[in-house]
Coordinates of C-alpha atoms and ligand atoms in Angstrom, one line a residue:
X1 CA 4.6 -36.1 3.4
X2 CA 2.5 -33.6 1.6
X3 CA -0.3 -33.1 4.2
X4 CA 0.6 -34.8 7.4
X5 CA 4.3 -34.6 8.0
X6 CA 4.2 -36.3 11.4
X7 CA 2.7 -39.7 12.6
X8 CA -1.0 -39.8 13.5
X9 CA -0.2 -40.0 17.2
X10 CA 2.1 -37.0 17.3
X11 CA 0.9 -34.4 19.8
X12 CA 1.6 -30.9 18.5
X13 CA 3.1 -28.7 21.2
X14 CA 1.2 -25.4 20.9
X15 CA 3.4 -23.7 23.4
X16 CA 6.3 -24.2 21.0
X17 CA 4.3 -22.8 18.0
X18 CA 4.2 -26.2 16.2
X19 CA 2.3 -25.3 13.0
X20 CA 4.1 -26.9 10.1
X21 CA 4.2 -25.9 6.4
X22 CA 3.8 -28.7 3.9
X23 CA 3.0 -27.2 0.5
X24 CA 6.1 -27.8 -1.7
X25 CA 5.5 -24.9 -4.0
X26 CA 5.2 -22.5 -1.0
X27 CA 8.3 -23.9 0.7
X28 CA 10.3 -23.5 -2.6
X29 CA 9.0 -19.9 -2.8
X30 CA 10.2 -19.2 0.8
X31 CA 13.7 -20.5 -0.3
X32 CA 13.5 -18.1 -3.2
X33 CA 12.5 -15.2 -0.9
X34 CA 15.6 -16.1 1.1
X35 CA 17.7 -15.8 -2.0
X36 CA 19.1 -19.3 -1.4
X37 CA 21.8 -20.3 -4.0
X38 CA 23.7 -23.5 -4.3
X39 CA 26.4 -23.8 -1.7
X40 CA 24.9 -21.3 0.7
X41 CA 25.2 -22.0 4.4
X42 CA 21.8 -21.8 6.1
X43 CA 20.9 -21.7 9.7
X44 CA 17.3 -22.8 10.2
X45 CA 15.5 -22.1 13.4
X46 CA 12.7 -24.5 14.3
X47 CA 13.1 -27.7 12.2
X48 CA 9.6 -29.0 12.9
X49 CA 9.0 -32.0 10.7
X50 CA 11.8 -30.9 8.4
X51 CA 9.6 -29.7 5.5
X52 CA 11.4 -26.4 5.0
X53 CA 14.7 -28.1 5.8
X54 CA 14.1 -30.4 2.9
X55 CA 13.2 -27.5 0.5
X56 CA 16.4 -25.7 1.6
X57 CA 18.5 -28.8 0.9
X58 CA 16.8 -29.2 -2.5
X59 CA 17.7 -25.5 -3.3
X60 CA 21.4 -26.5 -2.8
X61 CA 22.0 -25.1 0.7
X62 CA 24.2 -26.6 3.4
X63 CA 21.6 -26.6 6.3
X64 CA 22.2 -26.4 10.0
X65 CA 18.8 -26.7 11.6
X66 CA 18.1 -26.0 15.3
X67 CA 15.1 -27.5 17.1
X68 CA 14.2 -27.7 20.8
X69 CA 11.7 -30.6 20.6
X70 CA 13.7 -33.8 20.8
X71 CA 10.7 -35.9 19.6
X72 CA 11.1 -34.4 16.1
X73 CA 14.6 -35.9 15.6
X74 CA 13.5 -39.3 14.5
X75 CA 10.6 -37.9 12.4
X76 CA 13.0 -35.6 10.6
X77 CA 15.5 -38.4 10.0
X78 CA 12.7 -40.4 8.3
X79 CA 11.4 -37.4 6.3
X80 CA 14.8 -36.4 5.1
X81 CA 16.3 -39.8 4.5
X82 CA 19.4 -39.6 2.4
X83 CA 19.7 -35.8 2.5
X84 CA 22.7 -33.9 3.7
X85 CA 21.9 -31.7 6.7
X86 CA 22.9 -31.2 10.3
X87 CA 20.2 -31.1 13.0
X88 CA 21.0 -29.7 16.4
X89 CA 18.8 -30.2 19.3
X90 CA 19.2 -26.9 21.1
X91 CA 17.9 -23.3 21.6
X92 CA 20.0 -20.7 19.7
X93 CA 18.6 -18.1 22.2
X94 CA 20.5 -19.8 25.0
X95 CA 23.7 -20.5 23.0
X96 CA 26.6 -18.2 22.9
X97 CA 28.1 -16.8 19.6
X98 CA 31.1 -19.0 20.2
X99 CA 29.0 -22.1 20.5
X100 CA 27.2 -21.3 17.3
X101 CA 30.4 -20.5 15.5
X102 CA 31.8 -23.9 16.4
X103 CA 28.9 -25.6 14.7
X104 CA 28.1 -23.4 11.7
X105 CA 30.6 -22.0 9.2
X106 CA 30.2 -18.2 8.5
X107 CA 28.8 -16.3 6.7
X108 CA 25.3 -17.8 6.7
X109 CA 21.7 -16.9 5.9
X110 CA 19.1 -17.5 8.6
X111 CA 15.7 -19.0 7.6
X112 CA 13.0 -19.5 10.1
X113 CA 9.3 -20.2 10.5
X114 CA 9.1 -19.0 14.0
X115 CA 6.9 -19.5 17.0
X116 CA 5.5 -16.0 17.5
X117 CA 6.6 -15.5 21.1
X118 CA 10.3 -15.7 20.2
X119 CA 10.2 -13.5 17.1
X120 CA 11.7 -10.3 18.5
X121 CA 14.2 -11.9 20.9
X122 CA 15.4 -14.2 18.1
X123 CA 15.8 -11.4 15.5
X124 CA 17.7 -9.2 18.0
X125 CA 19.8 -12.2 19.1
X126 CA 21.3 -12.3 15.6
X127 CA 21.3 -8.5 14.9
X128 CA 23.1 -7.6 18.1
X129 CA 25.5 -10.5 17.8
X130 CA 29.1 -10.9 16.5
X131 CA 27.8 -13.6 14.1
X132 CA 28.5 -13.1 10.4
X133 CA 24.9 -13.4 9.1
X134 CA 23.9 -12.1 5.6
X135 CA 20.2 -12.0 6.0
X136 CA 17.2 -13.3 8.0
X137 CA 14.2 -14.6 6.2
X138 CA 11.4 -15.2 8.7
X139 CA 7.8 -16.2 8.7
X140 CA 6.2 -14.2 11.3
X141 CA 2.8 -12.9 12.5
X142 CA 1.4 -10.3 10.1
X143 CA 1.1 -7.6 12.8
X144 CA 4.8 -8.0 13.7
X145 CA 5.8 -7.6 10.1
X146 CA 3.7 -4.5 9.7
X147 CA 5.5 -3.0 12.7
X148 CA 8.9 -3.7 11.2
X149 CA 7.9 -2.2 7.8
X150 CA 6.1 0.9 9.3
X151 CA 7.1 4.5 8.6
X152 CA 8.1 7.1 11.2
X153 CA 5.2 8.8 13.0
X154 CA 2.7 6.0 12.4
X155 CA 1.2 4.0 15.3
X156 CA 3.0 0.8 14.3
X157 CA 6.4 2.6 14.4
X158 CA 8.2 1.8 17.6
X159 CA 11.4 0.8 19.4
X160 CA 11.6 -2.5 17.6
X161 CA 11.1 -0.9 14.2
X162 CA 14.0 1.5 14.8
X163 CA 16.2 -1.1 16.4
X164 CA 15.8 -3.6 13.5
X165 CA 16.1 -1.0 10.7
X166 CA 19.3 0.4 12.2
X167 CA 20.9 -2.9 11.2
X168 CA 18.8 -4.1 8.3
X169 CA 16.6 -3.2 5.4
X170 CA 13.3 -5.0 5.7
X171 CA 11.7 -6.5 2.6
X172 CA 8.1 -7.9 2.4
X173 CA 8.0 -11.1 0.5
X174 CA 4.5 -12.7 0.8
X175 CA 1.6 -13.4 3.0
X176 CA 0.8 -17.0 4.0
X177 CA -2.9 -17.8 4.7
X178 CA -3.3 -19.6 8.0
X179 CA -4.9 -22.6 6.2
X180 CA -1.5 -23.4 4.7
X181 CA -0.2 -24.5 8.1
X182 CA -0.8 -27.9 9.7
X183 CA -2.5 -27.5 12.1
X184 CA -3.9 -24.0 11.3
X185 CA -3.0 -21.3 13.7
X186 CA -5.4 -18.4 14.5
X187 CA -3.6 -15.8 12.4
X188 CA -2.1 -15.3 9.0
X189 CA 1.7 -15.0 8.5
X190 CA 4.0 -12.9 6.5
X191 CA 7.4 -13.8 5.1
X192 CA 9.9 -10.9 5.4
X193 CA 13.6 -10.7 4.8
X194 CA 16.0 -8.6 6.9
X195 CA 19.1 -7.8 4.8
X196 CA 22.0 -6.6 6.8
X197 CA 23.4 -3.2 5.6
X198 CA 27.1 -2.9 6.2
X199 CA 27.6 0.2 8.3
X200 CA 24.8 2.1 6.5
X201 CA 24.4 4.3 9.6
X202 CA 27.8 3.9 11.2
X203 CA 26.3 4.3 14.7
X204 CA 29.1 5.5 17.0
X205 CA 27.7 4.4 20.4
X206 CA 25.2 1.6 20.2
X207 CA 24.4 1.6 23.9
X208 CA 23.5 5.3 23.7
X209 CA 21.5 4.7 20.5
X210 CA 19.5 2.0 22.3
X211 CA 18.9 4.2 25.3
X212 CA 17.7 7.0 23.1
X213 CA 15.2 4.8 21.3
X214 CA 14.0 3.3 24.6
X215 CA 13.6 6.7 26.2
X216 CA 11.6 8.1 23.2
X217 CA 9.2 5.2 22.8
X218 CA 8.6 4.6 26.5
X219 CA 7.2 8.1 26.7
X220 CA 6.2 8.6 23.1
X221 CA 3.6 11.3 23.9
X222 CA 6.2 13.6 25.4
X223 CA 8.1 16.1 23.2
X224 CA 11.6 15.0 22.1
X225 CA 13.1 17.8 24.2
X226 CA 11.4 16.5 27.3
X227 CA 12.6 13.0 26.5
X228 CA 16.2 14.3 26.2
X229 CA 16.0 16.3 29.4
X230 CA 14.7 13.4 31.5
X231 CA 16.6 10.6 29.7
X232 CA 20.0 12.3 29.3
X233 CA 19.9 15.2 31.7
X234 CA 20.4 17.6 28.8
X235 CA 19.6 21.3 29.4
X236 CA 17.2 23.3 27.3
X237 CA 20.1 25.2 25.5
X238 CA 21.9 21.9 24.7
X239 CA 18.6 20.6 23.2
X240 CA 18.2 23.8 21.1
X241 CA 21.7 23.5 19.7
X242 CA 21.2 19.9 18.8
X243 CA 17.7 20.5 17.2
X244 CA 19.1 23.4 15.2
X245 CA 22.0 21.3 13.9
X246 CA 19.6 18.5 12.9
X247 CA 17.0 20.9 11.5
X248 CA 14.3 19.6 13.9
X249 CA 11.3 21.7 15.0
X250 CA 11.5 22.5 18.7
X251 CA 8.2 20.7 19.6
X252 CA 8.8 17.6 17.6
X253 CA 8.0 14.2 19.2
X254 CA 10.6 11.5 19.0
X255 CA 8.3 9.0 17.3
X256 CA 8.5 11.2 14.2
X257 CA 12.2 10.7 13.7
X258 CA 13.5 8.5 10.9
X259 CA 16.1 5.9 11.7
X260 CA 18.7 8.2 10.2
X261 CA 17.6 11.0 12.4
X262 CA 17.8 8.8 15.5
X263 CA 21.4 8.0 14.4
X264 CA 22.4 11.6 14.0
X265 CA 20.7 12.6 17.2
X266 CA 22.5 9.8 19.1
X267 CA 25.8 10.9 17.7
X268 CA 25.0 14.5 18.7
X269 CA 24.1 13.5 22.2
X270 CA 27.3 11.6 22.5
X271 CA 29.3 14.7 21.5
X272 CA 27.3 16.9 23.8
X273 CA 27.9 14.6 26.8
X274 CA 31.6 14.3 26.0
X275 CA 32.3 18.0 25.6
Ligands
SAM301 N1 10.2 -25.1 10.0 C1 9.1 -25.9 10.2 C2 8.0 -25.6 9.1 O1 8.2 -24.6 8.5 O2 7.1 -26.3 9.0 C3 8.5 -25.8 11.6 C4 7.9 -24.4 12.0 S1 7.1 -24.4 13.5 C5 6.2 -22.8 13.3 C6 8.3 -23.8 14.7 C7 9.2 -24.9 15.2 O3 10.2 -24.2 16.1 C8 8.6 -26.0 16.1 O4 9.0 -27.2 15.6 C9 9.1 -25.7 17.5 O5 9.3 -26.9 18.2 C10 10.4 -25.1 17.2 N2 10.9 -24.2 18.3 C11 10.2 -23.5 19.2 N3 11.1 -22.7 19.9 C12 12.3 -22.9 19.5 C13 13.6 -22.4 19.8 N4 13.8 -21.6 20.8 N5 14.7 -22.9 19.1 C14 14.5 -23.8 18.1 N6 13.3 -24.3 17.7 C15 12.3 -23.9 18.4

């Protein structure tokens, strides 16, 4: 199944992002990127024709693979004949943590070659969950990867960057040329790994942190002080005290804050509002 992993008459569903990887060396490299070791439990999102599933099994993982397109079930059965894996026809975005926990033993690593439109919801679905994931290794559109890897104050740096990096470190693994997919999509892809950091930032109030990030980036041309006045009804003097404590210049824009500064500011706002 090197080049065409599906029968001649298979109609690729573009809306589901059906562009499959077939190169064995590349698939083995993606398993390495994910740090797969013998005995690891892996949740794969988007089985496709099972090419990555097969590579994961060969790397020694116990694979639980989720796919929404029922037509692929028989194809995968054929392609992975004799291999030990569990295929679930279902959408993890619509499943509860409890439903996933019933199927998959924790902790697990997530590996996914994702349709672009679900990239962010899918990442956040795991990051904000109660599920015990170790890391997410995902093949995503290059532009989305650049956003997640960007530095504070750059145009790519946004709410998603801060949200993701408040949970995980982001590692760039490799770029995949669009011609490596079958059929070829219009854009190149990037493989990144999100590695969960255990309480690196110990954020006290997640809801407030989320509101702060939203309030800053939905009006990123405003000064941070104005963001805080409109978003949290803080007074000028309260902002001044917070800014002094965090060593922030008075006219700073929120988009210049590092993830750590967002965390300190969110904690400071929580204290101010509770005092
Ligand atoms: N993993 C395979 C590979 O690397 O060749 C397939 C990747 S293909 C880009 C994405 C797959 O995800 C498609 O087979 C598509 O049907 C499936 N898919 C789309 N949305 C999904 C969802 N919400 N949950 C699970 N699978 C989904």
